XYZ file of C-alpha atoms in Angstrom:
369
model
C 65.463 20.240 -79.196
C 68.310 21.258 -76.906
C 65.730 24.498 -75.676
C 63.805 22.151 -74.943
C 66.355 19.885 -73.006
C 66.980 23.190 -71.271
C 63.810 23.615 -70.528
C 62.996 19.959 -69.155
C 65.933 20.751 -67.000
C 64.435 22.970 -64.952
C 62.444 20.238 -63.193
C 65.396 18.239 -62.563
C 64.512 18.364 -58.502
C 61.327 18.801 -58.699
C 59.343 16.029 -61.122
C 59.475 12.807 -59.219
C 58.370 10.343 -60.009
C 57.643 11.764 -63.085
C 60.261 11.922 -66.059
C 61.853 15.667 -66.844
C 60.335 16.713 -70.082
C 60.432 19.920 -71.898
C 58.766 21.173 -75.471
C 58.911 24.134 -78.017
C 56.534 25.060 -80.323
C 58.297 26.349 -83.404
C 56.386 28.507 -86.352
C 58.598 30.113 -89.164
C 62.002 29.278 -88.190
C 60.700 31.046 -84.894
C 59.622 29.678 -81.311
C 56.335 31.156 -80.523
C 55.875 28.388 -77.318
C 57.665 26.744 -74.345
C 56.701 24.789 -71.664
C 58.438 22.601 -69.302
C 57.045 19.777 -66.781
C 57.564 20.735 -63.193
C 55.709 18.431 -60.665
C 53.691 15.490 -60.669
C 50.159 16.241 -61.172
C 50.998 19.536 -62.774
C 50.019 19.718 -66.518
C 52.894 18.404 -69.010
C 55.622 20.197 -71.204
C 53.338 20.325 -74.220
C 50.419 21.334 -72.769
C 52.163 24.893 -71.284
C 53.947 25.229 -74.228
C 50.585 24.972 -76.736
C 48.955 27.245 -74.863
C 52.078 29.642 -74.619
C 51.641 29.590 -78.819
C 47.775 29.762 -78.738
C 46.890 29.986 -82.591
C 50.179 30.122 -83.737
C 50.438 26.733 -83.519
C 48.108 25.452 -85.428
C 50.402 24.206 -88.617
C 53.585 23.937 -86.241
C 56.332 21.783 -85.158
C 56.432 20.883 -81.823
C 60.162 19.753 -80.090
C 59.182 17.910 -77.482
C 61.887 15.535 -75.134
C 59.748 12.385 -74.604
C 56.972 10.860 -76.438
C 53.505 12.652 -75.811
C 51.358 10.297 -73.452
C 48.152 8.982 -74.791
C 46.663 7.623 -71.572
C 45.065 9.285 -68.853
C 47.035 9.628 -65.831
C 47.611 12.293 -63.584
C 46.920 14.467 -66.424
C 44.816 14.598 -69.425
C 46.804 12.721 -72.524
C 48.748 15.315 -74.250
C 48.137 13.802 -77.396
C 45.041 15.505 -77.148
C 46.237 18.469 -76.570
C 48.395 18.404 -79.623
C 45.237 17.401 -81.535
C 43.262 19.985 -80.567
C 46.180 23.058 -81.649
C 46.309 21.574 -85.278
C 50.101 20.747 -84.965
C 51.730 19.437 -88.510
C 54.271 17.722 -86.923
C 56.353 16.371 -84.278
C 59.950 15.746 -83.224
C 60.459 13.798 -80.167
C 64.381 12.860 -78.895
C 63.077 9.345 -77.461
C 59.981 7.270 -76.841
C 58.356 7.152 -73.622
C 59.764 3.492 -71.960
C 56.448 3.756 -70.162
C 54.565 0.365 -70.580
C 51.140 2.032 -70.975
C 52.275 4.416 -73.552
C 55.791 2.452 -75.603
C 55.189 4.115 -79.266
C 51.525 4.195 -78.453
C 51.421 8.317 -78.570
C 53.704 8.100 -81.781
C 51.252 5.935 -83.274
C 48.093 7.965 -82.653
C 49.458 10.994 -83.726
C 50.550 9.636 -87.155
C 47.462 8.005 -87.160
C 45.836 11.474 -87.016
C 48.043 12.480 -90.352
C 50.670 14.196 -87.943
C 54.466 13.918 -89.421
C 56.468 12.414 -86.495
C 60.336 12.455 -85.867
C 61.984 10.535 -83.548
C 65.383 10.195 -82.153
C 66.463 13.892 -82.358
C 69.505 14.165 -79.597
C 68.088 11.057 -78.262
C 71.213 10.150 -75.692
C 70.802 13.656 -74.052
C 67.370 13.226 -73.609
C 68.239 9.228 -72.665
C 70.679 10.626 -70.133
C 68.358 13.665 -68.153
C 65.741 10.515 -67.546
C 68.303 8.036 -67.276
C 66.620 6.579 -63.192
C 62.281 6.796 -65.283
C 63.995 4.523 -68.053
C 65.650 2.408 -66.469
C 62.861 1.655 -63.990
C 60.723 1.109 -66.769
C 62.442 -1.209 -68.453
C 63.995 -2.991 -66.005
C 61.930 -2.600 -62.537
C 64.516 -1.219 -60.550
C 66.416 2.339 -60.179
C 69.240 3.537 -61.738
C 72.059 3.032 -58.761
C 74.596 5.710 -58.810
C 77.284 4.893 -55.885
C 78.693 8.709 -54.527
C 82.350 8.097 -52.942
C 85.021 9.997 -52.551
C 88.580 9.407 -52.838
C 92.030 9.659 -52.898
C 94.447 9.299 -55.305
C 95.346 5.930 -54.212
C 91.817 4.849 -54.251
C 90.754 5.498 -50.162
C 87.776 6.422 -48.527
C 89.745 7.583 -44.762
C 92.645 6.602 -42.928
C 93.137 3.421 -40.939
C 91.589 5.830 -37.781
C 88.515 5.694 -40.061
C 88.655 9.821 -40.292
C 87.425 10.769 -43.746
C 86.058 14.737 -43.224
C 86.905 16.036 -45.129
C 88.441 14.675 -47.840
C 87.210 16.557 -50.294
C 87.159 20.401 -50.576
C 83.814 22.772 -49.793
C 82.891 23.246 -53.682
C 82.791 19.240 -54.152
C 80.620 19.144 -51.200
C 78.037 21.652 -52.463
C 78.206 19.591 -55.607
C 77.001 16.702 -53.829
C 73.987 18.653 -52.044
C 73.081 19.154 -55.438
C 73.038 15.519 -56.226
C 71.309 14.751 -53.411
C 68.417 16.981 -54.538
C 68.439 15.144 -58.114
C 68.035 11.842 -56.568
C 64.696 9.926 -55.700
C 66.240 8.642 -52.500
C 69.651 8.324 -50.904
C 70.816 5.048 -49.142
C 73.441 4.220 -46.578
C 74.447 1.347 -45.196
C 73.749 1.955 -41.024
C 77.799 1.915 -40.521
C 77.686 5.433 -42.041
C 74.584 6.428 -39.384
C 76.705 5.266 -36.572
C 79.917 6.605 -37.794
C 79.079 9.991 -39.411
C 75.272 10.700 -37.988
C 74.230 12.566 -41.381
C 71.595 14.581 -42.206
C 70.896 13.170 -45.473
C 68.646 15.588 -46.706
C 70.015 18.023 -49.177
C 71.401 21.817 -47.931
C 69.896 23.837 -51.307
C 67.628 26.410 -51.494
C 65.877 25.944 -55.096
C 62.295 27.169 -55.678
C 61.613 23.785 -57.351
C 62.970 20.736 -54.579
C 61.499 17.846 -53.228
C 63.208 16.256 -50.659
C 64.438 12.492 -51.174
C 63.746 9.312 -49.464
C 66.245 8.706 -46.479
C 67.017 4.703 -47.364
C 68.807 3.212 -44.609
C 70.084 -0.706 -44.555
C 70.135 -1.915 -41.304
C 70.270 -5.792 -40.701
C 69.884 -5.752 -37.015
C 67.693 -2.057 -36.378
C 70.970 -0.563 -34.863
C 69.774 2.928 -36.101
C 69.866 5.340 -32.776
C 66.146 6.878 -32.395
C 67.872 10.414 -31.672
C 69.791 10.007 -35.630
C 70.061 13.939 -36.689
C 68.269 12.294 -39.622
C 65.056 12.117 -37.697
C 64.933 15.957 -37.988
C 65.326 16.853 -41.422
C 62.877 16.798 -44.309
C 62.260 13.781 -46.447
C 60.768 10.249 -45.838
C 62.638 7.797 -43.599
C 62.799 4.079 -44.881
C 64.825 1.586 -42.685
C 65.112 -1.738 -43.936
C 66.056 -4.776 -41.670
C 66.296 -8.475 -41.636
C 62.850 -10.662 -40.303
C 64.232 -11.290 -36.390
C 64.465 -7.476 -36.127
C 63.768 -6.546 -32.279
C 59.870 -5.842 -31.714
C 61.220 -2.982 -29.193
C 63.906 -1.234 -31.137
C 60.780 -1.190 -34.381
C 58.516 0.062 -32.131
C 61.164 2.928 -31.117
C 62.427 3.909 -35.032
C 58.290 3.941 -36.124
C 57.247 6.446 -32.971
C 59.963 8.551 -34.198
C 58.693 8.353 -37.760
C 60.130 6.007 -39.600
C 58.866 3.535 -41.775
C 60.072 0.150 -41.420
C 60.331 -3.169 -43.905
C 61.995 -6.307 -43.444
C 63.902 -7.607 -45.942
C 65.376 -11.212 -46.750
C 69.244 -11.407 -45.914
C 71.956 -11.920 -48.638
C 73.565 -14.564 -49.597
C 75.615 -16.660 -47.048
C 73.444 -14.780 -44.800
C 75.190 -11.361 -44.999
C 73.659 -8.184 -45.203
C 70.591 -7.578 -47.034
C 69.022 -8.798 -50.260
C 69.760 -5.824 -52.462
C 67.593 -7.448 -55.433
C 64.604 -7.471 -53.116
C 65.677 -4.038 -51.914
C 65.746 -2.533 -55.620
C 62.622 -3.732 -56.229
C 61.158 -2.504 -52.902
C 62.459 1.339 -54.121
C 60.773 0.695 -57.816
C 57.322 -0.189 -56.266
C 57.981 3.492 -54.514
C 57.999 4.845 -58.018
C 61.965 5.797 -56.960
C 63.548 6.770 -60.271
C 67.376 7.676 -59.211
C 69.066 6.093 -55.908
C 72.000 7.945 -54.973
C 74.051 5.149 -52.319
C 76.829 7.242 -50.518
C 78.721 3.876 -49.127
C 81.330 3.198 -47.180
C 84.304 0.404 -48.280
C 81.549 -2.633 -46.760
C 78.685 -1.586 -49.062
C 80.438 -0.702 -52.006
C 81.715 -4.115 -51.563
C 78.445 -5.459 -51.987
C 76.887 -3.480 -54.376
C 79.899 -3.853 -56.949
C 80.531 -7.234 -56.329
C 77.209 -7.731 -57.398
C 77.297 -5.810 -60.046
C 74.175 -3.944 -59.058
C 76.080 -0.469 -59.783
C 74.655 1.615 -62.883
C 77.289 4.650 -62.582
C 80.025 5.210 -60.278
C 80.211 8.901 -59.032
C 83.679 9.774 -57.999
C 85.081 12.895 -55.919
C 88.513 12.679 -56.662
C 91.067 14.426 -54.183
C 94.469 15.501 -54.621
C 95.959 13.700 -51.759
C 97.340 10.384 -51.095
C 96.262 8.762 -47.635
C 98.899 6.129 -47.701
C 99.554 2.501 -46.308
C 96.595 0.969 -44.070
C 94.441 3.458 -45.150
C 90.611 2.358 -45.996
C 89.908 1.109 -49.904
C 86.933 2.547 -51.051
C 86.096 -1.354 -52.164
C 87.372 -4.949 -51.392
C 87.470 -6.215 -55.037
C 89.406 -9.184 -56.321
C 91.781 -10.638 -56.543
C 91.801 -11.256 -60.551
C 93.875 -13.449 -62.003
C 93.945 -11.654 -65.615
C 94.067 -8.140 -66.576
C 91.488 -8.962 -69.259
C 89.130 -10.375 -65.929
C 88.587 -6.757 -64.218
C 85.620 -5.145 -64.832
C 85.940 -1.967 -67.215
C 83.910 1.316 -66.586
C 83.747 3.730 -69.289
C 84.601 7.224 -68.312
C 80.567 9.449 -69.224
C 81.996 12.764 -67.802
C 84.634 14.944 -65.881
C 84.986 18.053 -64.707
C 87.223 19.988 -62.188
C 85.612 21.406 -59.366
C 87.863 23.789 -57.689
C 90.882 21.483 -56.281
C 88.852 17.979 -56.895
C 87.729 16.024 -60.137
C 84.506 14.657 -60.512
C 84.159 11.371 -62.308
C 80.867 9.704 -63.484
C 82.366 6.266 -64.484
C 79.257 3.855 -66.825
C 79.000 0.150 -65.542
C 78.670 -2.232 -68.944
C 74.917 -2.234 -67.763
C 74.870 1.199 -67.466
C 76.090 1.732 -70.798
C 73.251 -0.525 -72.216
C 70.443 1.366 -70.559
C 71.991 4.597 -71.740
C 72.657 3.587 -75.341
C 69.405 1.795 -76.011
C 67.337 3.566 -78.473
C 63.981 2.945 -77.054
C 62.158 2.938 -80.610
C 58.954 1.337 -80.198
């Protein structure tokens, strides 16, 4: 199972919307077949890794990292597929959270006199489709919020400068988060301040190109953006007395546009009726880089799945910027706790990826049928 975790990694910028799966075939204590899922609309895991074994699977196990689908989509159903190579059995790390197929491929194939095993490194395979699951159980993204900091919890200095904070490795880092993600949102203070590219600088064989998700109340975003010339889908989304001219302008230079109901008290933007917005556009994993305003928001609401952190080595001292207004609390026991998932040192900086409570849910959750 963890070849074929490997394996399903390989499509980790490349299969959106669909989930990352990979599968062995194993004969003898040997494996005689892998396969991994690329692209949407390209055939799935176990299908290239069947026909990798040929006959050599009939009698087999098969490792696969999600449930085999039994429902034509895209694709064929693989539990066909499986079928038709004369498999014995199967081990599967979690069931497919997929309304049409939830336990319905498990059932078929033991139905068929297959042996089936499920739950085999189940949070690792939990964790690699962590944005398809929660979207299918919940109908919105997973919501990972990208800042970077210093030591005394800043974004920039009173000036507002913040490049760079962090050093050139942590920076490539995030490209390659970017690239993971289904789209990437920022609030239109961070167009206006920073004009970014937003699409990611890699150069993989295998990478799609995220939505460009910008919130923008009042359609301040300039026409001439540098994000109007790099790859990826533009979505701007305003409130309902948006100007007719300034639309006009943003859709002629590409964009597409949506209104959106306000918050509450009439700031900002409804970020419920956002996140549901993004899950109609099949968007799996939405990577927010936010300033201290939209962070605000988004934790305060508690709409933040995992916090991803940049930690720098440098203290930016009184009147700098917070990287959130939270608070105030009255009782220790009152602040919200985040459990630290992973760390790792990247040249000078740390990188944190810090679990909401909800977070930790969605990841722990067996998904059993």
């Amino acid at each position: 199972m963890a070849e074929a975790l490997t394996l399903a990694r390989r499509g980790l910028y490349s299969t959106h919307p669909n989930p990352r799966v990979g599968a062995v075939v194993v004969r003898d204590g040997q494996i005689v077949g892998r396969g991994a899922h690329l692209r949407a609309g390209d055939a799935h895991a176990e299908v290239f890794a069947l026909a990798q074994a040929g006959e050599r699977a009939r009698g087999a196990t098969l490792y696969v990292t999600l449930e085999p689908c039994c429902h034509h989509g895209r694709t064929p159903p693989c539990t066909d597929a499986i079928l038709t190579a004369g498999v014995a059995s199967v081990v599967i790390a979690i069931a497919d959270p997929n309304p049409r197929v939830r336990g319905g491929g498990i059932a078929l194939l033991q139905q068929q006199g297959l042996q089936v095993e499920l739950g085999c490194l189940a949070e690792e395979a939990t964790a690699l489709n962590i944005g398809f699951v929660r979207r299918m159980r919940s109908g919105r993204p997973w919501i990972r919020l990208k800042q970077a900091q210093s030591l005394d919890g800043c974004v920039a200095l009173a000036s507002g400068e913040s490049q760079w904070l962090t050093g050139s490795a942590a920076r490539a880092d995030v490209q390659r988060e970017r690239a993971a993600a289904s789209a990437i949102v920022v609030g239109v203070g961070t167009v206006l301040a920073d004009n970014p590219r937003l699409a990611p600088r890699v150069d993989f064989p295998l990478c799609r190109f995220p939505h460009k998700i910008i919130l923008d109340s009042h359609l301040r975003t300039p026409a001439d953006a540098a994000l109007f010339d790099t790859p990826g889908e533009i979505w701007i989304f305003h409130g309902q007395d948006a100007d007719p001219e300034r639309r006009i302008r943003l859709i002629q230079r590409g964009a597409h546009l949506q209104g959106l109901p306000m918050g509450p008290k009439g700031v900002g933007l409804d970020l419920a009726a956002l996140w549901t917005a993004l899950a109609q556009r099949e968007c799996n994993e939405v990577l927010v880089e936010a300033g201290p305003e939209l962070a605000t928001s988004l934790l305060r609401g508690g709409w933040v799945d995992e916090w991803l952190l940049y930690l720098a080595p440098k203290i930016l001292g009184e009147g700098a910027q917070p990287a959130a207004r939270l608070g105030p609390y009255a009782q220790l026991d009152a602040v919200p706790s985040w459990r630290l998932w992973r760390a790792e040192t990247i040249a000078g900086d740390v990188k944190l990826q810090l679990l909401s409570a909800e977070g930790q849910s969605c990841l722990q959750e067996s998904f059993k049928p």
